[in-house]
CSV table of C-alpha atoms and ligand atoms in Angstrom, one decimal:
chain,number,residue,atom,x,y,z
A,1,MET,CA,-4.8,-18.4,-12.9
A,2,VAL,CA,-5.3,-17.7,-16.6
A,3,ALA,CA,-7.8,-20.5,-16.9
A,4,THR,CA,-9.6,-19.4,-13.7
A,5,ARG,CA,-9.7,-15.8,-14.9
A,6,ARG,CA,-11.1,-16.7,-18.3
A,7,ASP,CA,-13.7,-18.9,-16.7
A,8,LEU,CA,-14.8,-16.1,-14.4
A,9,HIS,CA,-14.6,-13.6,-17.4
A,10,ALA,CA,-17.0,-15.8,-19.4
A,11,HIS,CA,-19.5,-16.0,-16.5
A,12,PRO,CA,-19.6,-12.5,-14.9
A,13,GLU,CA,-22.1,-11.7,-12.1
A,14,LEU,CA,-23.3,-8.4,-10.8
A,15,GLY,CA,-22.9,-7.2,-7.2
A,16,PHE,CA,-24.5,-9.4,-4.5
A,17,GLN,CA,-25.4,-12.0,-7.2
A,18,GLU,CA,-21.9,-13.6,-7.4
A,19,HIS,CA,-23.4,-17.1,-6.6
A,20,ARG,CA,-21.4,-19.1,-9.2
A,21,THR,CA,-18.2,-17.1,-8.5
A,22,ALA,CA,-18.6,-17.6,-4.8
A,23,ALA,CA,-19.3,-21.3,-5.2
A,24,LEU,CA,-16.2,-21.7,-7.4
A,25,VAL,CA,-14.0,-19.8,-4.8
A,26,ALA,CA,-15.4,-21.8,-1.9
A,27,ALA,CA,-14.8,-25.1,-3.7
A,28,ARG,CA,-11.2,-24.2,-4.6
A,29,LEU,CA,-10.4,-23.1,-1.0
A,30,ARG,CA,-11.9,-26.3,0.3
A,31,GLU,CA,-9.7,-28.4,-2.1
A,32,LEU,CA,-6.7,-26.6,-0.5
A,33,GLY,CA,-7.8,-27.8,2.9
A,34,LEU,CA,-8.6,-24.3,4.2
A,35,GLU,CA,-11.3,-23.3,6.6
A,36,VAL,CA,-14.1,-21.7,4.5
A,37,HIS,CA,-16.9,-19.3,5.5
A,38,GLU,CA,-19.6,-18.6,3.0
A,39,ARG,CA,-22.6,-16.3,2.5
A,40,ILE,CA,-21.1,-13.4,4.4
A,41,ALA,CA,-22.8,-10.2,3.4
A,42,GLN,CA,-24.9,-12.4,1.0
A,43,THR,CA,-22.2,-13.8,-1.4
A,44,GLY,CA,-18.9,-13.1,0.4
A,45,VAL,CA,-16.4,-15.9,1.0
A,46,LEU,CA,-13.5,-16.1,3.5
A,47,GLY,CA,-10.7,-18.6,3.5
A,48,ILE,CA,-8.5,-18.9,6.6
A,49,VAL,CA,-4.9,-19.9,6.3
A,50,LYS,CA,-3.6,-20.7,9.8
A,51,GLY,CA,0.2,-20.2,9.9
A,52,GLY,CA,2.5,-22.5,11.7
A,53,ARG,CA,3.9,-19.8,13.9
A,54,PRO,CA,2.5,-16.9,16.0
A,55,GLY,CA,2.0,-13.5,14.4
A,56,LYS,CA,-0.6,-11.0,13.3
A,57,THR,CA,-3.9,-11.8,11.5
A,58,ILE,CA,-3.9,-10.1,8.1
A,59,MET,CA,-6.5,-9.9,5.4
A,60,LEU,CA,-5.9,-10.1,1.6
A,61,ARG,CA,-8.9,-8.9,-0.3
A,62,ALA,CA,-10.3,-9.5,-3.8
A,63,ASP,CA,-13.6,-8.1,-5.2
A,64,MET,CA,-15.7,-10.4,-7.3
A,65,ASP,CA,-18.4,-8.5,-9.1
A,66,ALA,CA,-18.9,-7.4,-12.7
A,67,LEU,CA,-20.7,-4.5,-14.5
A,68,PRO,CA,-23.9,-4.3,-16.4
A,69,ILE,CA,-22.1,-3.8,-19.7
A,70,ARG,CA,-22.5,-5.8,-23.0
A,71,GLU,CA,-19.0,-7.0,-23.8
A,72,GLN,CA,-17.8,-6.1,-27.3
A,73,ASN,CA,-14.6,-8.2,-27.3
A,74,GLU,CA,-14.3,-11.2,-29.6
A,75,ALA,CA,-12.0,-13.3,-27.4
A,76,ALA,CA,-13.0,-17.0,-26.9
A,77,TYR,CA,-13.5,-16.3,-23.2
A,78,ARG,CA,-15.8,-13.3,-23.7
A,79,SER,CA,-18.9,-12.8,-21.5
A,80,THR,CA,-21.7,-15.3,-22.1
A,81,ASN,CA,-24.3,-13.0,-20.6
A,82,ASP,CA,-25.4,-9.4,-20.3
A,83,ALA,CA,-22.8,-8.5,-17.6
A,84,MET,CA,-19.1,-8.0,-18.1
A,85,HIS,CA,-15.9,-8.1,-16.1
A,86,ALA,CA,-14.9,-4.7,-17.4
A,87,CYS,CA,-12.9,-3.7,-14.3
A,88,GLY,CA,-10.6,-6.7,-13.9
A,89,HIS,CA,-12.2,-8.1,-10.8
A,90,ASP,CA,-12.0,-11.6,-12.6
A,91,GLY,CA,-8.3,-11.1,-12.4
A,92,HIS,CA,-8.4,-10.1,-8.8
A,93,VAL,CA,-10.2,-13.3,-7.9
A,94,ALA,CA,-7.8,-15.4,-10.0
A,95,ILE,CA,-4.8,-13.8,-8.3
A,96,LEU,CA,-6.1,-14.4,-4.8
A,97,LEU,CA,-7.0,-18.0,-5.6
A,98,GLY,CA,-3.4,-18.4,-6.9
A,99,ALA,CA,-2.1,-16.9,-3.7
A,100,ALA,CA,-4.4,-19.2,-1.7
A,101,GLN,CA,-2.8,-22.2,-3.3
A,102,ILE,CA,0.8,-21.1,-2.6
A,103,LEU,CA,0.1,-19.9,0.9
A,104,SER,CA,-1.7,-23.1,1.8
A,105,GLU,CA,1.3,-25.1,0.6
A,106,ARG,CA,3.6,-22.9,2.6
A,107,ARG,CA,1.5,-22.4,5.7
A,108,ALA,CA,4.2,-23.7,8.0
A,109,GLU,CA,6.3,-20.7,7.2
A,110,ILE,CA,3.5,-18.2,7.9
A,111,CYS,CA,3.5,-16.2,11.2
A,112,GLY,CA,-0.1,-15.6,12.3
A,113,THR,CA,-3.2,-16.0,10.1
A,114,VAL,CA,-4.0,-14.9,6.6
A,115,VAL,CA,-7.7,-14.3,5.9
A,116,LEU,CA,-8.4,-14.5,2.2
A,117,CYS,CA,-11.4,-12.2,1.7
A,118,PHE,CA,-13.5,-12.6,-1.5
A,119,GLN,CA,-15.8,-9.6,-1.4
A,120,PRO,CA,-19.1,-9.0,-3.2
A,121,ALA,CA,-20.4,-5.9,-4.9
A,122,GLU,CA,-17.6,-3.4,-5.1
A,123,GLU,CA,-19.2,-1.5,-8.0
A,124,GLY,CA,-21.3,1.0,-6.2
A,125,LEU,CA,-23.2,-1.3,-3.8
A,126,GLY,CA,-20.7,-1.3,-1.0
A,127,GLY,CA,-20.0,-5.0,-0.5
A,128,ALA,CA,-17.0,-4.0,1.7
A,129,ARG,CA,-19.2,-2.0,4.0
A,130,ALA,CA,-21.6,-5.0,4.2
A,131,MET,CA,-18.7,-7.2,5.2
A,132,VAL,CA,-17.5,-4.8,7.8
A,133,GLU,CA,-21.1,-4.5,9.2
A,134,ALA,CA,-21.3,-8.3,9.2
A,135,GLY,CA,-18.5,-8.1,11.7
A,136,ILE,CA,-15.6,-9.9,9.9
A,137,LEU,CA,-12.9,-7.6,11.2
A,138,GLY,CA,-13.7,-8.3,14.9
A,139,GLU,CA,-14.8,-11.9,14.5
A,140,TYR,CA,-11.6,-13.0,12.8
A,141,GLY,CA,-9.3,-10.5,14.6
A,142,ILE,CA,-8.1,-8.9,11.4
A,143,GLU,CA,-5.3,-6.4,12.2
A,144,ARG,CA,-4.0,-5.4,8.8
A,145,ALA,CA,-5.6,-5.3,5.3
A,146,TYR,CA,-4.1,-5.4,1.8
A,147,GLY,CA,-5.8,-5.2,-1.5
A,148,LEU,CA,-4.9,-4.6,-5.2
A,149,HIS,CA,-6.5,-3.3,-8.4
A,150,LEU,CA,-5.3,-4.2,-11.9
A,151,SER,CA,-4.8,-1.0,-13.9
A,152,SER,CA,-4.9,-0.7,-17.7
A,153,GLN,CA,-3.5,2.9,-17.2
A,154,HIS,CA,-0.2,1.3,-16.4
A,155,PRO,CA,2.0,-1.2,-18.2
A,156,THR,CA,2.3,-4.8,-17.2
A,157,GLY,CA,5.3,-5.2,-14.9
A,158,LYS,CA,4.7,-2.0,-12.9
A,159,VAL,CA,3.3,-2.2,-9.4
A,160,GLY,CA,2.3,1.1,-7.9
A,161,PHE,CA,2.1,2.4,-4.3
A,162,ARG,CA,1.1,5.6,-2.8
A,163,ALA,CA,0.8,6.7,0.8
A,164,GLY,CA,-2.2,8.7,2.0
A,165,GLN,CA,-5.2,9.5,-0.1
A,166,ILE,CA,-5.4,7.4,-3.3
A,167,TYR,CA,-9.0,7.3,-4.4
A,168,ALA,CA,-11.7,9.9,-4.0
A,169,SER,CA,-14.9,9.6,-2.1
A,170,SER,CA,-17.9,8.9,-4.3
A,171,ASP,CA,-21.4,10.0,-3.4
A,172,SER,CA,-24.6,10.3,-5.4
A,173,ILE,CA,-27.2,13.0,-5.7
A,174,GLU,CA,-30.8,12.6,-6.8
A,175,ILE,CA,-32.8,15.7,-7.5
A,176,ALA,CA,-36.4,16.3,-8.6
A,177,ILE,CA,-37.4,19.9,-9.5
A,178,HIS,CA,-41.1,20.5,-9.4
A,179,GLY,CA,-42.5,23.4,-11.5
A,180,LYS,CA,-45.9,23.9,-13.1
A,181,GLY,CA,-46.7,22.4,-16.4
A,182,GLY,CA,-48.4,24.2,-19.2
A,183,HIS,CA,-48.4,25.2,-22.9
A,184,GLY,CA,-45.1,25.8,-24.5
A,185,ALA,CA,-46.4,29.1,-25.9
A,186,ALA,CA,-47.4,30.4,-22.5
A,187,PRO,CA,-44.3,30.2,-20.2
A,188,HIS,CA,-45.7,33.0,-18.1
A,189,LEU,CA,-48.5,30.7,-16.9
A,190,SER,CA,-46.0,27.9,-16.0
A,191,ILE,CA,-43.0,27.3,-13.9
A,192,ASP,CA,-40.6,25.7,-16.3
A,193,PRO,CA,-38.7,22.9,-14.5
A,194,ILE,CA,-36.4,22.4,-17.6
A,195,TYR,CA,-35.3,26.0,-17.3
A,196,VAL,CA,-34.8,25.7,-13.6
A,197,ALA,CA,-32.9,22.4,-13.8
A,198,SER,CA,-30.7,23.8,-16.6
A,199,SER,CA,-29.8,26.8,-14.5
A,200,PHE,CA,-28.9,24.5,-11.7
A,201,VAL,CA,-26.7,22.3,-13.8
A,202,VAL,CA,-24.7,25.4,-14.8
A,203,ALA,CA,-24.7,27.1,-11.4
A,204,VAL,CA,-23.8,24.0,-9.4
A,205,GLN,CA,-20.3,24.1,-10.9
A,206,GLN,CA,-19.7,27.2,-8.7
A,207,VAL,CA,-19.4,24.8,-5.8
A,208,VAL,CA,-16.2,23.4,-7.2
A,209,SER,CA,-14.9,26.6,-8.8
A,210,ARG,CA,-15.9,29.2,-6.2
A,211,VAL,CA,-16.6,27.5,-2.9
A,212,VAL,CA,-14.2,24.5,-2.4
A,213,ASN,CA,-10.7,25.6,-1.6
A,214,PRO,CA,-8.8,25.4,-5.0
A,215,VAL,CA,-6.0,23.3,-3.5
A,216,GLU,CA,-8.6,20.6,-2.8
A,217,PRO,CA,-9.8,18.6,-5.8
A,218,ALA,CA,-13.6,18.0,-6.1
A,219,VAL,CA,-16.0,17.0,-8.9
A,220,VAL,CA,-19.7,17.5,-9.3
A,221,THR,CA,-21.1,15.8,-12.5
A,222,ILE,CA,-24.7,15.6,-13.5
A,223,GLY,CA,-24.9,12.4,-15.5
A,224,SER,CA,-28.6,12.2,-16.1
A,225,PHE,CA,-31.2,14.9,-16.9
A,226,GLN,CA,-34.7,13.8,-17.7
A,227,ALA,CA,-37.7,16.0,-18.3
A,228,GLY,CA,-40.6,16.5,-20.8
A,229,THR,CA,-42.1,14.4,-23.6
A,230,THR,CA,-42.6,16.6,-26.7
A,231,TYR,CA,-42.0,19.9,-28.5
A,232,ASN,CA,-44.6,22.3,-27.1
A,233,VAL,CA,-45.4,21.2,-23.5
A,234,ILE,CA,-43.8,22.6,-20.4
A,235,PRO,CA,-43.5,19.5,-18.1
A,236,THR,CA,-44.3,19.6,-14.4
A,237,SER,CA,-41.0,18.2,-13.2
A,238,ALA,CA,-37.4,17.4,-14.1
A,239,LYS,CA,-35.1,14.8,-12.6
A,240,LEU,CA,-31.3,14.9,-12.3
A,241,LEU,CA,-28.8,12.3,-11.2
A,242,GLY,CA,-25.2,13.1,-10.4
A,243,THR,CA,-22.0,12.1,-8.7
A,244,VAL,CA,-19.9,14.0,-6.2
A,245,ARG,CA,-16.2,13.3,-5.7
A,246,ALA,CA,-13.6,14.7,-3.2
A,247,PHE,CA,-10.3,13.8,-1.7
A,248,ASP,CA,-10.7,15.4,1.7
A,249,ALA,CA,-13.1,14.1,4.3
A,250,GLY,CA,-13.9,17.7,5.4
A,251,VAL,CA,-14.6,18.8,1.8
A,252,ARG,CA,-16.8,15.7,1.3
A,253,ALA,CA,-18.7,16.4,4.5
A,254,GLU,CA,-19.7,19.9,3.2
A,255,MET,CA,-20.6,19.1,-0.4
A,256,SER,CA,-24.2,18.1,0.4
A,257,GLY,CA,-25.1,21.4,2.1
A,258,ARG,CA,-23.3,23.4,-0.6
A,259,ILE,CA,-25.1,21.8,-3.5
A,260,GLU,CA,-28.4,22.0,-1.8
A,261,ARG,CA,-27.9,25.7,-1.1
A,262,VAL,CA,-27.4,26.4,-4.9
A,263,LEU,CA,-30.5,24.3,-5.7
A,264,ALA,CA,-32.7,26.0,-3.1
A,265,GLY,CA,-31.6,29.5,-4.3
A,266,ILE,CA,-32.3,28.7,-7.9
A,267,CYS,CA,-35.7,27.1,-7.2
A,268,ALA,CA,-36.7,29.9,-5.0
A,269,ALA,CA,-35.9,32.5,-7.7
A,270,SER,CA,-38.4,30.7,-10.0
A,271,GLY,CA,-41.0,29.6,-7.6
A,272,ALA,CA,-40.2,25.9,-8.1
A,273,THR,CA,-39.8,23.4,-5.3
A,274,TYR,CA,-37.4,20.4,-5.1
A,275,ASP,CA,-36.6,17.1,-3.5
A,276,PHE,CA,-32.9,16.6,-2.8
A,277,ASN,CA,-31.4,13.2,-1.8
A,278,TYR,CA,-27.7,13.0,-1.1
A,279,ILE,CA,-26.6,9.3,-0.9
A,280,TRP,CA,-23.3,8.8,1.0
A,281,ARG,CA,-21.5,6.0,-0.8
A,282,TYR,CA,-17.8,5.5,-0.6
A,283,PRO,CA,-15.4,7.4,1.7
A,284,VAL,CA,-11.9,8.5,0.5
A,285,THR,CA,-9.6,5.6,0.3
A,286,SER,CA,-6.5,6.4,2.3
A,287,ASN,CA,-3.4,4.3,2.6
A,288,ASP,CA,-1.7,4.0,6.0
A,289,ALA,CA,1.8,5.6,5.6
A,290,GLU,CA,3.7,2.8,7.6
A,291,GLN,CA,1.9,0.0,5.8
A,292,THR,CA,2.5,1.5,2.4
A,293,GLU,CA,6.3,2.0,3.2
A,294,TYR,CA,6.4,-1.6,4.4
A,295,ALA,CA,4.5,-3.0,1.3
A,296,ARG,CA,6.6,-0.9,-1.1
A,297,ALA,CA,9.9,-2.2,0.4
A,298,LEU,CA,8.5,-5.7,0.3
A,299,GLY,CA,7.6,-5.2,-3.3
A,300,GLU,CA,11.1,-4.0,-4.2
A,301,ARG,CA,12.6,-7.1,-2.5
A,302,THR,CA,10.1,-9.4,-4.2
A,303,LEU,CA,9.8,-8.0,-7.7
A,304,GLY,CA,12.9,-5.8,-8.0
A,305,ALA,CA,13.0,-2.0,-7.6
A,306,GLU,CA,12.6,-1.5,-11.3
A,307,HIS,CA,9.0,-2.8,-11.1
A,308,ILE,CA,7.9,-0.5,-8.3
A,309,GLU,CA,6.6,3.0,-9.0
A,310,GLU,CA,4.7,5.8,-7.2
A,311,PHE,CA,1.3,5.8,-8.9
A,312,PRO,CA,-0.8,9.0,-9.0
A,313,LYS,CA,-4.1,9.3,-7.1
A,314,ILE,CA,-7.2,9.0,-9.1
A,315,MET,CA,-10.7,10.4,-8.9
A,316,GLY,CA,-12.3,7.0,-9.0
A,317,ALA,CA,-13.5,5.4,-5.8
A,318,GLU,CA,-13.0,2.0,-4.1
A,319,ASP,CA,-14.9,0.5,-1.3
A,320,PHE,CA,-11.7,-1.0,0.2
A,321,SER,CA,-12.0,2.4,1.9
A,322,PHE,CA,-14.4,0.8,4.5
A,323,PHE,CA,-11.7,-1.7,5.5
A,324,ALA,CA,-9.0,1.0,5.5
A,325,GLU,CA,-11.1,3.2,7.8
A,326,LYS,CA,-11.0,0.4,10.4
A,327,VAL,CA,-7.5,-1.2,10.3
A,328,PRO,CA,-4.1,0.0,9.0
A,329,ALA,CA,-4.2,-0.9,5.3
A,330,CYS,CA,-2.5,-0.6,1.9
A,331,PHE,CA,-4.1,-0.8,-1.5
A,332,TYR,CA,-1.8,-1.0,-4.4
A,333,GLN,CA,-2.1,-1.0,-8.2
A,334,VAL,CA,-0.9,-3.7,-10.7
A,335,GLY,CA,-0.3,-2.5,-14.2
A,336,CYS,CA,-2.1,-4.7,-16.8
A,337,ARG,CA,-1.6,-2.8,-20.1
A,338,GLY,CA,0.1,-4.9,-22.7
A,339,ASP,CA,-0.8,-4.3,-26.3
A,340,GLU,CA,-3.7,-2.4,-27.8
A,341,ARG,CA,-6.3,-4.9,-26.6
A,342,SER,CA,-5.5,-4.3,-23.0
A,343,SER,CA,-5.3,-0.5,-23.3
A,344,PHE,CA,-9.0,0.4,-23.0
A,345,PRO,CA,-10.0,2.2,-19.9
A,346,HIS,CA,-11.8,0.4,-17.0
A,347,HIS,CA,-15.6,0.1,-17.5
A,348,HIS,CA,-15.2,0.2,-21.3
A,349,GLU,CA,-17.1,-2.4,-23.3
A,350,ARG,CA,-13.8,-3.6,-24.8
A,351,PHE,CA,-11.8,-3.6,-21.6
A,352,ASP,CA,-9.4,-6.6,-21.3
A,353,ILE,CA,-6.3,-7.3,-19.2
A,354,ASP,CA,-2.8,-8.4,-20.2
A,355,GLU,CA,-2.9,-11.7,-18.4
A,356,ARG,CA,0.9,-11.6,-17.8
A,357,ALA,CA,0.0,-9.0,-15.0
A,358,LEU,CA,-1.5,-11.9,-12.9
A,359,GLU,CA,2.0,-13.0,-12.1
A,360,TYR,CA,2.9,-9.7,-10.6
A,361,GLY,CA,-0.3,-9.6,-8.6
A,362,VAL,CA,0.1,-13.1,-7.1
A,363,ARG,CA,3.8,-12.6,-6.3
A,364,MET,CA,3.0,-9.5,-4.3
A,365,MET,CA,0.0,-11.1,-2.5
A,366,VAL,CA,2.0,-14.2,-1.6
A,367,ALA,CA,4.9,-12.0,-0.3
A,368,LEU,CA,2.4,-10.1,1.9
A,369,GLY,CA,0.8,-13.4,3.1
A,370,LEU,CA,4.2,-14.9,4.0
A,371,ASP,CA,5.7,-11.8,5.5
A,372,ALA,CA,3.2,-9.4,6.9
A,373,GLY,CA,2.1,-11.4,9.9
A,374,ALA,CA,5.7,-11.3,11.2
A,375,ASN,CA,7.0,-8.0,9.9
A,376,ALA,CA,4.3,-5.5,9.0
A,377,PRO,CA,4.4,-2.5,11.3
B,1,LIG,NI1,-12.7,-2.1,-9.9
């Protein structure tokens, strides 16, 4: 697993471009004698482990994509291109390939079928949604789904579960504010889009602080503000990009209208006009209570209760949510913080994992593969 992970780490690929990774995965699964399906939702791969006894069909999922970050680590296995496995998905693939090997060797013990799902494009492009839309859940009769994420926020040896909402929804906003350009010394003859956009950036925070129920977390962040070219020219337009997070489906559903209302009011006050595009990306990731109780108990038996913890929910997002919307599911976290080198946050240019965490990940995935078809609720 360490060798596989390092190989993947040195050759990261962005979402829907995981051709080398998918070929490596498919070749390994074939070597194990498994039925393999490739090019699902472009680069997705499925491996089918048919058990020796009747039971449910369960899915174990790993995401395969990397991020457009230039790696700043010095390790021998550092990235050889402009992308970087800065979220640990290289580890996820290595873990699921490790599980594939053990489960294929022990397939006579398995009740039902284990579908090993290697998914493209988790980082913003919705590879999970593409696989759901490709029909894999119905075609392979998938009844339960499990997935994991390595977490540098937690020490190696800790595996975290939480029932209910675990990751926020994540949506994007794109805004263009159109004013009237002119001389910087004559604002009265212009409609200044920088002033209007600045007012909006401040005022939009009232959606979180004054409109959303304070017991419900929500975030609106404007991450990009682009306008103008020089000292003394009022430009004609300003462009904003932002992200919107929520933990409640109802709160999420209303964010678009609430944000646009603020935008419309501020533009109207200045005589500016706008384009507003709200892009629905990832829903809230919610763990089924029964599946989580089951997986947590299985984890305690497999790893020992001292390794199992209740992990907090986080404002990040995860497209495993598209699977969890369709079938009872549990997504769990595997701590991968060892020393200083594996303490950087996810998506940092120096992110790295403590590879000892791979063992905890694979033991939990194998336990689910061997047990869930017979015993998951
Ligand atoms: Ni990730």
